[in-house]
mmCIF file with all atom_site columns, C-alpha atoms in Angstrom:
data_model
loop_
_atom_site.group_PDB
_atom_site.id
_atom_site.type_symbol
_atom_site.label_atom_id
_atom_site.label_alt_id
_atom_site.label_comp_id
_atom_site.label_asym_id
_atom_site.label_entity_id
_atom_site.label_seq_id
_atom_site.pdbx_PDB_ins_code
_atom_site.Cartn_x
_atom_site.Cartn_y
_atom_site.Cartn_z
_atom_site.occupancy
_atom_site.B_iso_or_equiv
_atom_site.pdbx_formal_charge
_atom_site.auth_seq_id
_atom_site.auth_comp_id
_atom_site.auth_asym_id
_atom_site.auth_atom_id
_atom_site.pdbx_PDB_model_num
ATOM 1   C CA . UNK X 1 1   ? -10.401 0.185   -15.964 1.00 0.00 ? 1   UNK X CA 1
ATOM 2   C CA . UNK X 1 2   ? -7.901  1.159   -13.307 1.00 0.00 ? 2   UNK X CA 1
ATOM 3   C CA . UNK X 1 3   ? -4.222  0.306   -13.346 1.00 0.00 ? 3   UNK X CA 1
ATOM 4   C CA . UNK X 1 4   ? -2.048  0.467   -10.258 1.00 0.00 ? 4   UNK X CA 1
ATOM 5   C CA . UNK X 1 5   ? 1.689   0.071   -10.762 1.00 0.00 ? 5   UNK X CA 1
ATOM 6   C CA . UNK X 1 6   ? 3.948   -0.453  -7.755  1.00 0.00 ? 6   UNK X CA 1
ATOM 7   C CA . UNK X 1 7   ? 7.671   0.200   -7.626  1.00 0.00 ? 7   UNK X CA 1
ATOM 8   C CA . UNK X 1 8   ? 10.438  0.518   -5.061  1.00 0.00 ? 8   UNK X CA 1
ATOM 9   C CA . UNK X 1 9   ? 10.672  -2.989  -3.659  1.00 0.00 ? 9   UNK X CA 1
ATOM 10  C CA . UNK X 1 10  ? 13.931  -4.825  -3.187  1.00 0.00 ? 10  UNK X CA 1
ATOM 11  C CA . UNK X 1 11  ? 16.384  -6.364  -0.754  1.00 0.00 ? 11  UNK X CA 1
ATOM 12  C CA . UNK X 1 12  ? 17.342  -4.415  2.353   1.00 0.00 ? 12  UNK X CA 1
ATOM 13  C CA . UNK X 1 13  ? 19.152  -5.227  5.571   1.00 0.00 ? 13  UNK X CA 1
ATOM 14  C CA . UNK X 1 14  ? 17.343  -5.204  8.923   1.00 0.00 ? 14  UNK X CA 1
ATOM 15  C CA . UNK X 1 15  ? 17.058  -1.662  10.205  1.00 0.00 ? 15  UNK X CA 1
ATOM 16  C CA . UNK X 1 16  ? 17.125  -0.244  6.698   1.00 0.00 ? 16  UNK X CA 1
ATOM 17  C CA . UNK X 1 17  ? 14.535  1.735   4.755   1.00 0.00 ? 17  UNK X CA 1
ATOM 18  C CA . UNK X 1 18  ? 12.610  1.433   1.528   1.00 0.00 ? 18  UNK X CA 1
ATOM 19  C CA . UNK X 1 19  ? 10.063  3.655   -0.181  1.00 0.00 ? 19  UNK X CA 1
ATOM 20  C CA . UNK X 1 20  ? 7.293   2.048   -2.206  1.00 0.00 ? 20  UNK X CA 1
ATOM 21  C CA . UNK X 1 21  ? 5.337   3.994   -4.807  1.00 0.00 ? 21  UNK X CA 1
ATOM 22  C CA . UNK X 1 22  ? 2.023   3.244   -6.473  1.00 0.00 ? 22  UNK X CA 1
ATOM 23  C CA . UNK X 1 23  ? 1.075   5.125   -9.618  1.00 0.00 ? 23  UNK X CA 1
ATOM 24  C CA . UNK X 1 24  ? -2.592  5.113   -10.568 1.00 0.00 ? 24  UNK X CA 1
ATOM 25  C CA . UNK X 1 25  ? -3.928  5.457   -14.121 1.00 0.00 ? 25  UNK X CA 1
ATOM 26  C CA . UNK X 1 26  ? -6.709  7.729   -12.865 1.00 0.00 ? 26  UNK X CA 1
ATOM 27  C CA . UNK X 1 27  ? -7.000  10.553  -10.399 1.00 0.00 ? 27  UNK X CA 1
ATOM 28  C CA . UNK X 1 28  ? -6.667  9.117   -6.905  1.00 0.00 ? 28  UNK X CA 1
ATOM 29  C CA . UNK X 1 29  ? -9.227  11.672  -5.743  1.00 0.00 ? 29  UNK X CA 1
ATOM 30  C CA . UNK X 1 30  ? -11.829 9.426   -7.387  1.00 0.00 ? 30  UNK X CA 1
ATOM 31  C CA . UNK X 1 31  ? -11.145 6.695   -4.874  1.00 0.00 ? 31  UNK X CA 1
ATOM 32  C CA . UNK X 1 32  ? -12.583 6.482   -1.407  1.00 0.00 ? 32  UNK X CA 1
ATOM 33  C CA . UNK X 1 33  ? -9.295  5.172   -0.110  1.00 0.00 ? 33  UNK X CA 1
ATOM 34  C CA . UNK X 1 34  ? -5.837  4.086   -1.192  1.00 0.00 ? 34  UNK X CA 1
ATOM 35  C CA . UNK X 1 35  ? -3.630  1.724   0.695   1.00 0.00 ? 35  UNK X CA 1
ATOM 36  C CA . UNK X 1 36  ? -1.003  -0.952  0.978   1.00 0.00 ? 36  UNK X CA 1
ATOM 37  C CA . UNK X 1 37  ? -1.422  -4.604  1.864   1.00 0.00 ? 37  UNK X CA 1
ATOM 38  C CA . UNK X 1 38  ? 1.111   -7.391  2.060   1.00 0.00 ? 38  UNK X CA 1
ATOM 39  C CA . UNK X 1 39  ? 1.289   -11.150 1.851   1.00 0.00 ? 39  UNK X CA 1
ATOM 40  C CA . UNK X 1 40  ? 4.136   -12.990 3.531   1.00 0.00 ? 40  UNK X CA 1
ATOM 41  C CA . UNK X 1 41  ? 5.038   -16.561 2.533   1.00 0.00 ? 41  UNK X CA 1
ATOM 42  C CA . UNK X 1 42  ? 2.505   -18.996 3.968   1.00 0.00 ? 42  UNK X CA 1
ATOM 43  C CA . UNK X 1 43  ? 0.289   -16.235 5.320   1.00 0.00 ? 43  UNK X CA 1
ATOM 44  C CA . UNK X 1 44  ? -2.847  -14.446 4.245   1.00 0.00 ? 44  UNK X CA 1
ATOM 45  C CA . UNK X 1 45  ? -2.839  -10.960 2.836   1.00 0.00 ? 45  UNK X CA 1
ATOM 46  C CA . UNK X 1 46  ? -2.991  -8.308  5.551   1.00 0.00 ? 46  UNK X CA 1
ATOM 47  C CA . UNK X 1 47  ? -3.553  -4.579  5.748   1.00 0.00 ? 47  UNK X CA 1
ATOM 48  C CA . UNK X 1 48  ? -0.449  -2.442  6.168   1.00 0.00 ? 48  UNK X CA 1
ATOM 49  C CA . UNK X 1 49  ? -1.728  1.120   5.831   1.00 0.00 ? 49  UNK X CA 1
ATOM 50  C CA . UNK X 1 50  ? -4.607  3.023   4.273   1.00 0.00 ? 50  UNK X CA 1
ATOM 51  C CA . UNK X 1 51  ? -5.351  6.656   3.532   1.00 0.00 ? 51  UNK X CA 1
ATOM 52  C CA . UNK X 1 52  ? -8.812  8.041   2.816   1.00 0.00 ? 52  UNK X CA 1
ATOM 53  C CA . UNK X 1 53  ? -9.819  11.059  0.776   1.00 0.00 ? 53  UNK X CA 1
ATOM 54  C CA . UNK X 1 54  ? -10.800 12.705  4.009   1.00 0.00 ? 54  UNK X CA 1
ATOM 55  C CA . UNK X 1 55  ? -7.241  12.502  5.286   1.00 0.00 ? 55  UNK X CA 1
ATOM 56  C CA . UNK X 1 56  ? -7.678  9.627   7.712   1.00 0.00 ? 56  UNK X CA 1
ATOM 57  C CA . UNK X 1 57  ? -4.836  7.147   7.905   1.00 0.00 ? 57  UNK X CA 1
ATOM 58  C CA . UNK X 1 58  ? -4.829  3.697   9.430   1.00 0.00 ? 58  UNK X CA 1
ATOM 59  C CA . UNK X 1 59  ? -1.897  1.415   10.184  1.00 0.00 ? 59  UNK X CA 1
ATOM 60  C CA . UNK X 1 60  ? -1.428  -2.156  11.239  1.00 0.00 ? 60  UNK X CA 1
ATOM 61  C CA . UNK X 1 61  ? -0.144  -2.319  14.814  1.00 0.00 ? 61  UNK X CA 1
ATOM 62  C CA . UNK X 1 62  ? 2.976   -4.099  13.599  1.00 0.00 ? 62  UNK X CA 1
ATOM 63  C CA . UNK X 1 63  ? 4.083   -1.121  11.479  1.00 0.00 ? 63  UNK X CA 1
ATOM 64  C CA . UNK X 1 64  ? 2.939   1.860   13.566  1.00 0.00 ? 64  UNK X CA 1
ATOM 65  C CA . UNK X 1 65  ? 5.758   4.282   14.154  1.00 0.00 ? 65  UNK X CA 1
ATOM 66  C CA . UNK X 1 66  ? 7.865   2.744   11.393  1.00 0.00 ? 66  UNK X CA 1
ATOM 67  C CA . UNK X 1 67  ? 5.803   3.085   8.205   1.00 0.00 ? 67  UNK X CA 1
ATOM 68  C CA . UNK X 1 68  ? 4.184   6.211   6.781   1.00 0.00 ? 68  UNK X CA 1
ATOM 69  C CA . UNK X 1 69  ? 1.641   6.380   3.983   1.00 0.00 ? 69  UNK X CA 1
ATOM 70  C CA . UNK X 1 70  ? 1.373   9.526   1.892   1.00 0.00 ? 70  UNK X CA 1
ATOM 71  C CA . UNK X 1 71  ? -0.600  10.732  -1.115  1.00 0.00 ? 71  UNK X CA 1
ATOM 72  C CA . UNK X 1 72  ? 0.429   13.030  -3.963  1.00 0.00 ? 72  UNK X CA 1
ATOM 73  C CA . UNK X 1 73  ? -2.853  13.941  -5.619  1.00 0.00 ? 73  UNK X CA 1
ATOM 74  C CA . UNK X 1 74  ? -1.148  15.952  -8.361  1.00 0.00 ? 74  UNK X CA 1
ATOM 75  C CA . UNK X 1 75  ? 0.901   12.911  -9.408  1.00 0.00 ? 75  UNK X CA 1
ATOM 76  C CA . UNK X 1 76  ? -1.821  10.325  -8.701  1.00 0.00 ? 76  UNK X CA 1
ATOM 77  C CA . UNK X 1 77  ? 0.646   8.498   -6.513  1.00 0.00 ? 77  UNK X CA 1
ATOM 78  C CA . UNK X 1 78  ? 0.535   6.866   -3.106  1.00 0.00 ? 78  UNK X CA 1
ATOM 79  C CA . UNK X 1 79  ? 3.763   6.077   -1.289  1.00 0.00 ? 79  UNK X CA 1
ATOM 80  C CA . UNK X 1 80  ? 4.734   3.946   1.664   1.00 0.00 ? 80  UNK X CA 1
ATOM 81  C CA . UNK X 1 81  ? 7.877   4.984   3.510   1.00 0.00 ? 81  UNK X CA 1
ATOM 82  C CA . UNK X 1 82  ? 9.188   2.017   5.462   1.00 0.00 ? 82  UNK X CA 1
ATOM 83  C CA . UNK X 1 83  ? 11.830  2.587   8.129   1.00 0.00 ? 83  UNK X CA 1
ATOM 84  C CA . UNK X 1 84  ? 13.445  0.310   10.700  1.00 0.00 ? 84  UNK X CA 1
ATOM 85  C CA . UNK X 1 85  ? 12.587  -2.697  8.583   1.00 0.00 ? 85  UNK X CA 1
ATOM 86  C CA . UNK X 1 86  ? 12.498  -6.118  10.193  1.00 0.00 ? 86  UNK X CA 1
ATOM 87  C CA . UNK X 1 87  ? 12.793  -9.606  8.672   1.00 0.00 ? 87  UNK X CA 1
ATOM 88  C CA . UNK X 1 88  ? 9.112   -10.132 9.446   1.00 0.00 ? 88  UNK X CA 1
ATOM 89  C CA . UNK X 1 89  ? 8.287   -7.297  7.047   1.00 0.00 ? 89  UNK X CA 1
ATOM 90  C CA . UNK X 1 90  ? 9.374   -9.554  4.193   1.00 0.00 ? 90  UNK X CA 1
ATOM 91  C CA . UNK X 1 91  ? 6.392   -9.951  1.867   1.00 0.00 ? 91  UNK X CA 1
ATOM 92  C CA . UNK X 1 92  ? 4.891   -9.033  -1.452  1.00 0.00 ? 92  UNK X CA 1
ATOM 93  C CA . UNK X 1 93  ? 3.374   -5.577  -1.050  1.00 0.00 ? 93  UNK X CA 1
ATOM 94  C CA . UNK X 1 94  ? 0.249   -4.677  -2.988  1.00 0.00 ? 94  UNK X CA 1
ATOM 95  C CA . UNK X 1 95  ? -1.232  -1.303  -3.743  1.00 0.00 ? 95  UNK X CA 1
ATOM 96  C CA . UNK X 1 96  ? -4.993  -1.053  -3.281  1.00 0.00 ? 96  UNK X CA 1
ATOM 97  C CA . UNK X 1 97  ? -7.593  1.462   -4.369  1.00 0.00 ? 97  UNK X CA 1
ATOM 98  C CA . UNK X 1 98  ? -11.259 1.394   -3.387  1.00 0.00 ? 98  UNK X CA 1
ATOM 99  C CA . UNK X 1 99  ? -13.915 3.104   -5.461  1.00 0.00 ? 99  UNK X CA 1
ATOM 100 C CA . UNK X 1 100 ? -17.333 3.846   -4.003  1.00 0.00 ? 100 UNK X CA 1
ATOM 101 C CA . UNK X 1 101 ? -20.137 4.440   -6.526  1.00 0.00 ? 101 UNK X CA 1
ATOM 102 C CA . UNK X 1 102 ? -22.756 5.230   -3.927  1.00 0.00 ? 102 UNK X CA 1
ATOM 103 C CA . UNK X 1 103 ? -24.010 1.683   -3.744  1.00 0.00 ? 103 UNK X CA 1
ATOM 104 C CA . UNK X 1 104 ? -21.032 -0.672  -3.819  1.00 0.00 ? 104 UNK X CA 1
ATOM 105 C CA . UNK X 1 105 ? -17.308 -0.725  -3.177  1.00 0.00 ? 105 UNK X CA 1
ATOM 106 C CA . UNK X 1 106 ? -14.982 -1.741  -6.000  1.00 0.00 ? 106 UNK X CA 1
ATOM 107 C CA . UNK X 1 107 ? -11.427 -2.733  -5.022  1.00 0.00 ? 107 UNK X CA 1
ATOM 108 C CA . UNK X 1 108 ? -8.498  -2.546  -7.424  1.00 0.00 ? 108 UNK X CA 1
ATOM 109 C CA . UNK X 1 109 ? -5.075  -4.131  -6.945  1.00 0.00 ? 109 UNK X CA 1
ATOM 110 C CA . UNK X 1 110 ? -1.609  -3.688  -8.310  1.00 0.00 ? 110 UNK X CA 1
ATOM 111 C CA . UNK X 1 111 ? 0.599   -6.588  -9.362  1.00 0.00 ? 111 UNK X CA 1
ATOM 112 C CA . UNK X 1 112 ? 2.698   -6.435  -6.204  1.00 0.00 ? 112 UNK X CA 1
ATOM 113 C CA . UNK X 1 113 ? 6.319   -5.673  -5.425  1.00 0.00 ? 113 UNK X CA 1
ATOM 114 C CA . UNK X 1 114 ? 8.641   -7.904  -3.403  1.00 0.00 ? 114 UNK X CA 1
ATOM 115 C CA . UNK X 1 115 ? 10.243  -6.586  -0.232  1.00 0.00 ? 115 UNK X CA 1
ATOM 116 C CA . UNK X 1 116 ? 12.901  -8.769  1.354   1.00 0.00 ? 116 UNK X CA 1
ATOM 117 C CA . UNK X 1 117 ? 14.511  -7.842  4.668   1.00 0.00 ? 117 UNK X CA 1
ATOM 118 C CA . UNK X 1 118 ? 17.558  -9.978  5.297   1.00 0.00 ? 118 UNK X CA 1
ATOM 119 C CA . UNK X 1 119 ? 21.188  -9.729  6.307   1.00 0.00 ? 119 UNK X CA 1
#
């Protein structure tokens, strides 16, 4: 079984920064991709950023230029640096890992961490 534990959420003023971390219970090199998703109140969960083992990153248009995803393979950790935060970034942020066994994809999720952007 895989455990993903997020940390770093909290309350921040508009224009501020936060850094989210996701610690995996297994080597993140085993996963095809790692990423962050979020769910705002009354909305569906949406992709924020992903990072593949091959080094490809992908960002939602709404966060491009403000958020950066990074991997620390030695620490089995994936981070999301969030700058210039806006009230619309308020959501529960979830860490995601996808394992590919050659036939099927298996997604794993963390428990989520709340990010609130408000003055």
